[in-house]
Coordinates of C-alpha atoms in Angstrom, one line a residue:
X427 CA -3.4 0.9 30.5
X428 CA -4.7 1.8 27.2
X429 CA -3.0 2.6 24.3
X430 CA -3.8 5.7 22.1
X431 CA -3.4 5.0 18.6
X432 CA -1.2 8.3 17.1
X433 CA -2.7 8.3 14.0
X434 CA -5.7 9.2 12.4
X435 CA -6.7 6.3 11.0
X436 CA -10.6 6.8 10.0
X437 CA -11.1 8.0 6.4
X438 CA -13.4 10.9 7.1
X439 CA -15.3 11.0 3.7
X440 CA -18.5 13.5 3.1
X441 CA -19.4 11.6 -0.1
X442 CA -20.0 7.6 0.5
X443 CA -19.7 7.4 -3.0
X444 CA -15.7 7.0 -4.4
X445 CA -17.1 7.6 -7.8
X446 CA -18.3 10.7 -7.4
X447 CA -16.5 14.1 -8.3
X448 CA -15.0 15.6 -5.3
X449 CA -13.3 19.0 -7.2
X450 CA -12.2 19.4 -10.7
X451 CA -10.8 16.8 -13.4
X452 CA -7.3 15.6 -12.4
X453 CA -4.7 14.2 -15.1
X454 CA -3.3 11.1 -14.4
X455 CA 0.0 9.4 -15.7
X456 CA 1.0 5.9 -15.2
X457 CA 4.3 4.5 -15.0
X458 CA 4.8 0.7 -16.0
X459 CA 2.5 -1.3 -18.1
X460 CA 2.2 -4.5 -15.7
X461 CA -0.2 -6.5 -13.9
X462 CA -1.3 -3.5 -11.1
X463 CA -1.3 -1.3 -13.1
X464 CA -4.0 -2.9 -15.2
X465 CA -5.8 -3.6 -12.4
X466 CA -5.4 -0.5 -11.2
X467 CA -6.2 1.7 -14.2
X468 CA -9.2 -0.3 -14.4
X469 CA -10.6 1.4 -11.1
X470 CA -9.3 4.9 -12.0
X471 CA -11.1 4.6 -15.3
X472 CA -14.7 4.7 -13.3
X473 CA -13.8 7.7 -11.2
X474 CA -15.9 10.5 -12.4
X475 CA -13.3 13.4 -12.2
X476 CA -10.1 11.6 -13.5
X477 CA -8.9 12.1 -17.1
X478 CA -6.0 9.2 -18.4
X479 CA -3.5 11.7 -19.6
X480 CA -0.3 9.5 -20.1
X481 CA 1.2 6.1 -19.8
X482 CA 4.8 5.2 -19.7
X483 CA 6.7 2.0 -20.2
X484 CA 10.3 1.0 -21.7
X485 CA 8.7 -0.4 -24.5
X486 CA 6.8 1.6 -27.2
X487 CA 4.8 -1.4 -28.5
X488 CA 3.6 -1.7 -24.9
X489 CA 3.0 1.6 -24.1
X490 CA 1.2 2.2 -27.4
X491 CA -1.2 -0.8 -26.5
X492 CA -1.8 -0.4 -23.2
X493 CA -3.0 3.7 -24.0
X494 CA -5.1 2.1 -26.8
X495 CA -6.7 -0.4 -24.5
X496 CA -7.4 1.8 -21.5
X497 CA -8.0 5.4 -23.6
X498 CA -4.8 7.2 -22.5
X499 CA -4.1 10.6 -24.5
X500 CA -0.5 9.8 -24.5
X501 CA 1.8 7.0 -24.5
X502 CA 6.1 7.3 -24.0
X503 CA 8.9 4.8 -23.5
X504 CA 12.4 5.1 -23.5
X505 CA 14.2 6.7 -26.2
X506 CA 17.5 7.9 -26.8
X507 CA 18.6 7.3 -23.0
X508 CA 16.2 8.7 -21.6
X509 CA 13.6 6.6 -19.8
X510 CA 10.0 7.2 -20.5
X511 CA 9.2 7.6 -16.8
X512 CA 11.1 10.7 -17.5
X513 CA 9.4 12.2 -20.5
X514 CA 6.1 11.4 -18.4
X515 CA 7.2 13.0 -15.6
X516 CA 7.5 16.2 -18.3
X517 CA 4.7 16.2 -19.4
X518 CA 2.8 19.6 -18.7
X519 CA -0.4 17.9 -18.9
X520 CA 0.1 15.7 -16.2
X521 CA -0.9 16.3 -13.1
X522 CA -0.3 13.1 -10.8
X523 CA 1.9 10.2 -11.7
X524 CA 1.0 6.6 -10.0
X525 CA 3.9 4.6 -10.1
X526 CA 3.6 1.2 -10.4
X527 CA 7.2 -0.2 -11.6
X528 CA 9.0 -3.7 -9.7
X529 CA 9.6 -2.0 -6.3
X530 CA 12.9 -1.7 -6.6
X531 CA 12.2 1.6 -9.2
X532 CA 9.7 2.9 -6.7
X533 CA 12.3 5.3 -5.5
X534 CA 14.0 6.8 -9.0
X535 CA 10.8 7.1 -10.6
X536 CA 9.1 8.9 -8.0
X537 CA 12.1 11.0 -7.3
X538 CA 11.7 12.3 -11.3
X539 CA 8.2 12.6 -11.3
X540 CA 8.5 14.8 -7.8
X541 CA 11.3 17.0 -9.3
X542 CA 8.9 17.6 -12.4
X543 CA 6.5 19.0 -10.2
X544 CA 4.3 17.0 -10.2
X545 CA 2.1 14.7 -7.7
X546 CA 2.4 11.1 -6.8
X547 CA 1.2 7.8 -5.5
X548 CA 3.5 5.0 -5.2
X549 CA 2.3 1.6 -5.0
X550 CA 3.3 -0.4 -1.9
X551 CA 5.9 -1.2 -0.4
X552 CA 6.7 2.4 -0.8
X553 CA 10.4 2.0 -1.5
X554 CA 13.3 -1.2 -0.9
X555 CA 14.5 0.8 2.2
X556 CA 13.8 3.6 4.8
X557 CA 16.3 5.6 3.8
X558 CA 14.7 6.4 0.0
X559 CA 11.4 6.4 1.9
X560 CA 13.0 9.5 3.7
X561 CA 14.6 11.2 0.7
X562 CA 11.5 10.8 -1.6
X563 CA 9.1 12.4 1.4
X564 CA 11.8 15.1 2.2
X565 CA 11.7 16.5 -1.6
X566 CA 7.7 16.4 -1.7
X567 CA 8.0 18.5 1.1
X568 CA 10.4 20.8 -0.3
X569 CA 8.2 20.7 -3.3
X570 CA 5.1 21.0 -2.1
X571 CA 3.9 18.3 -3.7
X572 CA 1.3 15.3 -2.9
X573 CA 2.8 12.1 -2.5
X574 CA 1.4 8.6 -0.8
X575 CA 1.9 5.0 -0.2
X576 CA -1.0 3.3 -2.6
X577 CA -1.9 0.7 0.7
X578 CA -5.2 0.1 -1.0
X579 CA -6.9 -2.0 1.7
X580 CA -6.6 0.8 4.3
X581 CA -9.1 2.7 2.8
X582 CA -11.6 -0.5 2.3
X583 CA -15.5 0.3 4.2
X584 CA -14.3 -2.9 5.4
X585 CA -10.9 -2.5 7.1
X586 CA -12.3 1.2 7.7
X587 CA -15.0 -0.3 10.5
X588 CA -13.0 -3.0 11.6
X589 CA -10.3 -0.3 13.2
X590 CA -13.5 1.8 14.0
X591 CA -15.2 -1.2 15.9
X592 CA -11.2 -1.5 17.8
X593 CA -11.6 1.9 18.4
X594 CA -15.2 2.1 19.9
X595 CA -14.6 -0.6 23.2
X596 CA -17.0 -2.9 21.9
X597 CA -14.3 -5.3 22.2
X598 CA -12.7 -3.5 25.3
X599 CA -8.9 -3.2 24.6
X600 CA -7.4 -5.2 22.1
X601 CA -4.7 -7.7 23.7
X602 CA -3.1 -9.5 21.1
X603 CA -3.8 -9.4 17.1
X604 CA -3.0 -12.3 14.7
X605 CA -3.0 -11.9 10.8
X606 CA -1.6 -14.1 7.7
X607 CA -1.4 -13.6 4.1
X608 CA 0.0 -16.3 1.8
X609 CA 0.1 -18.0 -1.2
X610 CA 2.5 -20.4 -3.6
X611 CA 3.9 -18.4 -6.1
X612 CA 5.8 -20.2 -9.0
X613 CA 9.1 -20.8 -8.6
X614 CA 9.9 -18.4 -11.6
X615 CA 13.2 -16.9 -11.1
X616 CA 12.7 -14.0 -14.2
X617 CA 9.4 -13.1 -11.8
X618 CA 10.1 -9.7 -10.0
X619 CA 8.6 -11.3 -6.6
X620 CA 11.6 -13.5 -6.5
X621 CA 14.0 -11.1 -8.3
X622 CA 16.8 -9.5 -5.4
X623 CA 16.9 -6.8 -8.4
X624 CA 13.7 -6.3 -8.0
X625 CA 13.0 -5.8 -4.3
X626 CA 11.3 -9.2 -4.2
X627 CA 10.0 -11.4 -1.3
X628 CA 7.1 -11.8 0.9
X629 CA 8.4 -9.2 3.5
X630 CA 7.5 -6.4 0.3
X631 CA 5.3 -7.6 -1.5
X632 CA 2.7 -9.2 1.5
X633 CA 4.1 -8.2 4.6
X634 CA 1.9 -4.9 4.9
X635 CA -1.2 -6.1 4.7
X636 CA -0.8 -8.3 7.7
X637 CA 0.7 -5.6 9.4
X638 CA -2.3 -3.2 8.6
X639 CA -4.3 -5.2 11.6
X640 CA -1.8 -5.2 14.5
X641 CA -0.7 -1.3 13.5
X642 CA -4.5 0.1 12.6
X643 CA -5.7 -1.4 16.2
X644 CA -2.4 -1.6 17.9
X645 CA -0.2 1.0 16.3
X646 CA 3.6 0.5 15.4
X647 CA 5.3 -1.6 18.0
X648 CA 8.3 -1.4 21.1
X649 CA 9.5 -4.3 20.1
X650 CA 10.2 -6.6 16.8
X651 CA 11.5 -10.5 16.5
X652 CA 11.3 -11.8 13.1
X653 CA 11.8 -15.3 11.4
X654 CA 12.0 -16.5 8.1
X655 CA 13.3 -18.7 5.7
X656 CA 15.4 -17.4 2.7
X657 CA 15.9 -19.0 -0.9
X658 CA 19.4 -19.4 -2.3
X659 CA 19.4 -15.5 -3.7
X660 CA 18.6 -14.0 -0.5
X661 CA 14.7 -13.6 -1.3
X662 CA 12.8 -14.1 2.0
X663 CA 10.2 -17.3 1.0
X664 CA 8.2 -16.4 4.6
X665 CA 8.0 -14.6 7.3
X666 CA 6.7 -14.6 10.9
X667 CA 6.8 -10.9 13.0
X668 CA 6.5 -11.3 16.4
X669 CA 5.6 -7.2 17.5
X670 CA 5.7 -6.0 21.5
X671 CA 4.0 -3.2 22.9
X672 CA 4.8 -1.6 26.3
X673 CA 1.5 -2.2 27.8
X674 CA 1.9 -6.2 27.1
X675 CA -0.2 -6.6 24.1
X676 CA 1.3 -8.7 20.9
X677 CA 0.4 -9.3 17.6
X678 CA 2.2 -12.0 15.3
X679 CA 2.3 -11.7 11.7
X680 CA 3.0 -15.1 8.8
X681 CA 3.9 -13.9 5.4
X682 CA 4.3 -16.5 2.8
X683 CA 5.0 -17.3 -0.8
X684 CA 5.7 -21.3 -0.4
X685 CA 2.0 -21.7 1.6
X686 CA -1.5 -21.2 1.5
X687 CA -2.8 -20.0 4.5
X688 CA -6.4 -18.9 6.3
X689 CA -6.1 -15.4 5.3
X690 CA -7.7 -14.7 8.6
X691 CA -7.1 -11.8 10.9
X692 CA -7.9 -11.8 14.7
X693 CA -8.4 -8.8 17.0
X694 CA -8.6 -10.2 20.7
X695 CA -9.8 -7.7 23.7
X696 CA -10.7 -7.8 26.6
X697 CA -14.6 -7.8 26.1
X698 CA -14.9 -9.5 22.6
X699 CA -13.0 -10.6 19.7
X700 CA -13.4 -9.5 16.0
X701 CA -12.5 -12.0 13.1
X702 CA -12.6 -11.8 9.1
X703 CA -14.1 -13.9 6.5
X704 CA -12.1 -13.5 3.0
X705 CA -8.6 -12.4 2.3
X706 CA -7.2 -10.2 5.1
X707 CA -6.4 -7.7 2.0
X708 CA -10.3 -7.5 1.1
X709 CA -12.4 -9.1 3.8
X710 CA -16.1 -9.7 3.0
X711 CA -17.5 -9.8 6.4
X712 CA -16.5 -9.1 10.0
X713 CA -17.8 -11.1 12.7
X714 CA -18.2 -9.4 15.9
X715 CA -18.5 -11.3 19.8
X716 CA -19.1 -9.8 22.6
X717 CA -18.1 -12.1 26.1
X718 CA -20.7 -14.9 25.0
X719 CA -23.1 -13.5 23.3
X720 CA -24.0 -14.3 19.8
X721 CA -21.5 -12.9 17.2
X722 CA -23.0 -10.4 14.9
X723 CA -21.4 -10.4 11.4
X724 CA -21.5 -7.1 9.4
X725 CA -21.1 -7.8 5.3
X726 CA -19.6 -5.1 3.1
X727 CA -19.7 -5.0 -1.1
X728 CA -16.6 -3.3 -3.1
X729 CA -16.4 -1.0 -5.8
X730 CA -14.7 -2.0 -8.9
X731 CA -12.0 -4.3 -7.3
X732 CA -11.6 -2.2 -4.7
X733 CA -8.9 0.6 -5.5
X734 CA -11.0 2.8 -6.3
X735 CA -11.4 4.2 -2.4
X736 CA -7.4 5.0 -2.5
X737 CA -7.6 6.8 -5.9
X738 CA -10.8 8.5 -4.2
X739 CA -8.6 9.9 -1.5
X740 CA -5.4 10.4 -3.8
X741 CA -7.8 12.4 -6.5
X742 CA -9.5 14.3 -3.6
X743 CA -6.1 15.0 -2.1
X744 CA -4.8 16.5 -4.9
X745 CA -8.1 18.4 -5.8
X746 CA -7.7 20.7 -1.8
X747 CA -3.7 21.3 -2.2
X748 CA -3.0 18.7 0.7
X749 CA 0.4 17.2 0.4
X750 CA -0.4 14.3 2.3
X751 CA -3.5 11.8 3.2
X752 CA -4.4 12.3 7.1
X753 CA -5.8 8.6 6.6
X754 CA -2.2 7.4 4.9
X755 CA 0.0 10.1 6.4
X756 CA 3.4 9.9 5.8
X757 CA 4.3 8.8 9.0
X758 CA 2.9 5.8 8.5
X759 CA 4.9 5.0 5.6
X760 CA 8.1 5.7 7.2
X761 CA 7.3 3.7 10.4
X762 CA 6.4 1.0 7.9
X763 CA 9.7 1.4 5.9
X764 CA 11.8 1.6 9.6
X765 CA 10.1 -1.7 10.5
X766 CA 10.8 -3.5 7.4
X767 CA 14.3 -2.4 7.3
X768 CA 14.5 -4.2 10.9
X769 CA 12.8 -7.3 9.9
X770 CA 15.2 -7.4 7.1
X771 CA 18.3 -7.1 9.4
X772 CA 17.4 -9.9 11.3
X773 CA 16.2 -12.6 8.3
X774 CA 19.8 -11.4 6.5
X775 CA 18.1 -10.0 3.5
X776 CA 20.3 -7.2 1.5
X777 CA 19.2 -5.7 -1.9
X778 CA 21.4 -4.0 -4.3
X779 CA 19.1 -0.5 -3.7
X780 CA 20.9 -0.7 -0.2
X781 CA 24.4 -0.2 -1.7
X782 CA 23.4 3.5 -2.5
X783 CA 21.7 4.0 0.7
X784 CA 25.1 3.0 3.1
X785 CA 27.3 5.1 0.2

């Protein structure tokens, strides 16, 4: 029996070019000063119809360099008790906000950008737990207001033709998927990726981009079993998903911060296979095999480093009044945040943010 994917997964793009204007100059605002978002800003900088309007950050000194470095108009931080993020999310010349605090502050600083009117993109994981996931999506819809998940390698050429290739039949229908992601990170315990405060852990921070494979071909599962090893705060060190469908195909799924790993994902069907070269997050090449014949490999370049194809669809987005991506609908994000929540129940892991959510 094959199974139909629900969601419109192909980035339909009339411009191959994610540089190029799609509508009038958008005003972005950036929340946090840290390592994604300078990688980030980077990108956004070489899009042709995106002004840097503001920057927050709790410190002046570093939202004050970071503007000067990267040409923002405006820098805040907080002042007074009230938290720059606030003041940013006020300010009338900003249009979207991307939000790129610890994930733990995913929620409360989208939830003041949205009631400021204003648009927003959220870097992944979306939120801690499903249930700000849900509140944070209901007020955009109340308020009529752009908001998405910033999965970057979902829009990628390259993960864009490997779920077109799935879709096709070259490879007849895909049976099982396999997909890891991993690295050692330093045992720093101040590091937000081991912080519980922070929302840290592989199951947040790496988890999705495995998951990308088995849900772009596969599409969210019937079934979940999860394993994983904790540290002694409650900080999930690595992860193994083991996802059911009904019509008996499975994907598994290794997360890890204590390991290097191939980086490698598989998509097995019945009439080929398809396999990466590079990180499953940015992969080079895709090497196609049909039954026995020879594999053909298909090689793909990058923009920038790559996020510029999600800021081309967040920009463009905002530029036609939609209120959410049809490639990164926010569907997806809720499945995603549902499934997590479940892996989460069964490895034992509890952050503070989920105090609020069971109030």
């Amino acid at each position: 029996m094959t199974r139909h994917i629900q969601h419109p997964w192909l980035l339909l793009q009339d411009n191959p070019d994610p540089l190029a204007a799609t509508g009038t100059t958008v005003r972005w605002g950036v929340a946090a000063t840290g390592g994604i978002a300078r990688t980030v800003v980077r990108d956004l900088a070489m899009l042709q119809d995106v002004a840097l309007q503001g920057v927050s950050s709790r410190s002046i000194e570093r939202a004050a360099d970071f503007a000067r470095e990267f040409g923002f108009r405006r820098h805040y931080a907080d002042d007074g008790g009230v938290p720059g993020y606030v003041t940013l999310a006020r300010d009338p010349d900003v249009d979207i906000v991307y939000v790129a605090t610890p994930h733990a502050q995913h929620y409360e600083v989208a939830k003041a950008a949205i009631e400021a009117g204003k648009h927003v993109l959220v870097e992944k994981a979306f939120t801690v737990n499903a249930h700000e996931a849900h509140e944070l999506v209901d007020l955009a819809k109340a308020r009529g207001v752009f908001l998405m998940e910033a999965v970057w390698s979902r829009f990628l050429p390259s993960m864009q033709r490997a779920f077109e290739i799935a879709e096709s039949g070259e490879i007849g229908e895909v049976q099982w998927v396999s997909a890891d992601l991993g690295f050692p990170a330093p045992k720093d315990p101040s590091n937000r990726i081991w912080a519980v405060d922070s929302g840290g852990g592989a199951l947040l921070d790496l988890t999705v981009y495995p998951l990308l494979w088995a849900v772009g071909t596969l599409g969210f599962p019937d079934s979940l079993t999860a394993l994983g090893s904790l540290n002694a705060d409650g900080v999930d060190q690595q992860n193994v998903l083991a996802l059911g469908y009904s019509g008996g195909q499975l994907a598994t799924l290794t997360s890890s911060l204590l390991a290097h790993g191939p980086r490698a994902a598989t998509v097995a069907g019945s009439e080929g296979v398809l396999t990466t070269v590079g990180s499953i997050n940015n992969p080079r090449e895709l090497v196609v095999r049909r039954g026995w014949d020879p594999p053909r490999t298909e090689k793909f370049d990058v923009v920038g480093r790559g996020y510029v194809y999600e800021l081309r669809e967040a920009t463009r987005c905002v530029q036609q009044g939609l209120v959410e991506s049809p490639t990164m609908p926010w569907s997806h994000t809720l499945s995603t945040m549902r499934l997590f929540d479940g892996v989460r129940r069964q490895l034992g892991v509890r952050y503070p943010n989920d105090e609020r959510a069971s109030r």
